[in-house]
Short mmCIF file of C-alpha atoms in Angstrom, two decimals:
data_model
loop_
_atom_site.label_atom_id
_atom_site.label_comp_id
_atom_site.label_asym_id
_atom_site.label_seq_id
_atom_site.Cartn_x
_atom_site.Cartn_y
_atom_site.Cartn_z
CA UNK A 16 -8.35 1.38 1.32
CA UNK A 17 -5.33 0.12 3.19
CA UNK A 18 -3.63 -1.05 0.02
CA UNK A 19 -4.23 2.21 -1.86
CA UNK A 20 -3.11 4.21 1.19
CA UNK A 21 0.02 2.08 1.36
CA UNK A 22 0.74 2.64 -2.33
CA UNK A 23 0.16 6.35 -1.94
CA UNK A 24 2.45 6.48 1.09
CA UNK A 25 5.22 4.67 -0.79
CA UNK A 26 4.88 7.11 -3.70
CA UNK A 27 4.95 10.10 -1.33
CA UNK A 28 8.04 8.78 0.43
CA UNK A 29 9.74 8.15 -2.91
CA UNK A 30 8.89 11.58 -4.30
CA UNK A 31 9.41 13.59 -1.11
CA UNK A 32 12.94 14.97 -0.84
CA UNK A 33 12.75 17.10 2.30
CA UNK A 34 11.25 16.88 5.77
CA UNK A 35 9.40 20.13 5.10
CA UNK A 36 7.52 18.55 2.22
CA UNK A 37 6.83 15.50 4.36
CA UNK A 38 5.39 17.75 7.07
CA UNK A 39 3.17 19.52 4.55
CA UNK A 40 1.91 16.16 3.26
CA UNK A 41 1.24 15.01 6.81
CA UNK A 42 -0.80 18.16 7.45
CA UNK A 43 -2.76 17.53 4.26
CA UNK A 44 -3.31 13.90 5.22
CA UNK A 45 -4.55 15.02 8.64
CA UNK A 46 -7.31 17.06 7.00
CA UNK A 47 -8.24 14.26 4.60
CA UNK A 48 -8.30 11.49 7.20
CA UNK A 49 -9.72 13.55 10.05
CA UNK A 50 -13.19 12.00 9.92
CA UNK A 51 -11.80 8.45 9.74
CA UNK A 52 -9.44 9.12 12.61
CA UNK A 53 -12.20 10.54 14.79
CA UNK A 54 -14.42 7.53 14.07
CA UNK A 55 -11.71 5.06 14.97
CA UNK A 56 -10.35 7.21 17.80
CA UNK A 57 -6.78 6.70 16.67
CA UNK A 58 -3.88 9.09 16.56
CA UNK A 59 -2.92 10.41 13.11
CA UNK A 60 0.76 10.14 13.92
CA UNK A 61 0.29 6.51 14.95
CA UNK A 62 -1.58 5.71 11.72
CA UNK A 63 0.97 7.46 9.52
CA UNK A 64 3.97 5.96 11.31
CA UNK A 65 2.44 2.47 11.10
CA UNK A 66 1.57 2.79 7.41
CA UNK A 67 4.92 4.31 6.50
CA UNK A 68 6.86 1.73 8.53
CA UNK A 69 4.84 -1.15 7.07
CA UNK A 70 5.18 0.07 3.49
CA UNK A 71 8.86 0.88 3.89
CA UNK A 72 9.68 -2.71 4.87
CA UNK A 73 7.47 -4.39 2.24
#
């Protein structure tokens, strides 16, 4: 899961040209990951920032 999410995040970052599109993707990701986030009691922004930061520096 983590690896596929990382790959997806890298692709999104590569293909996303504007902050608006990034915001729309983040909103979509929030809906998709809502159940997982609730279960783990973690902040979406923290998850996304960690994944994006990690993938960016790989």
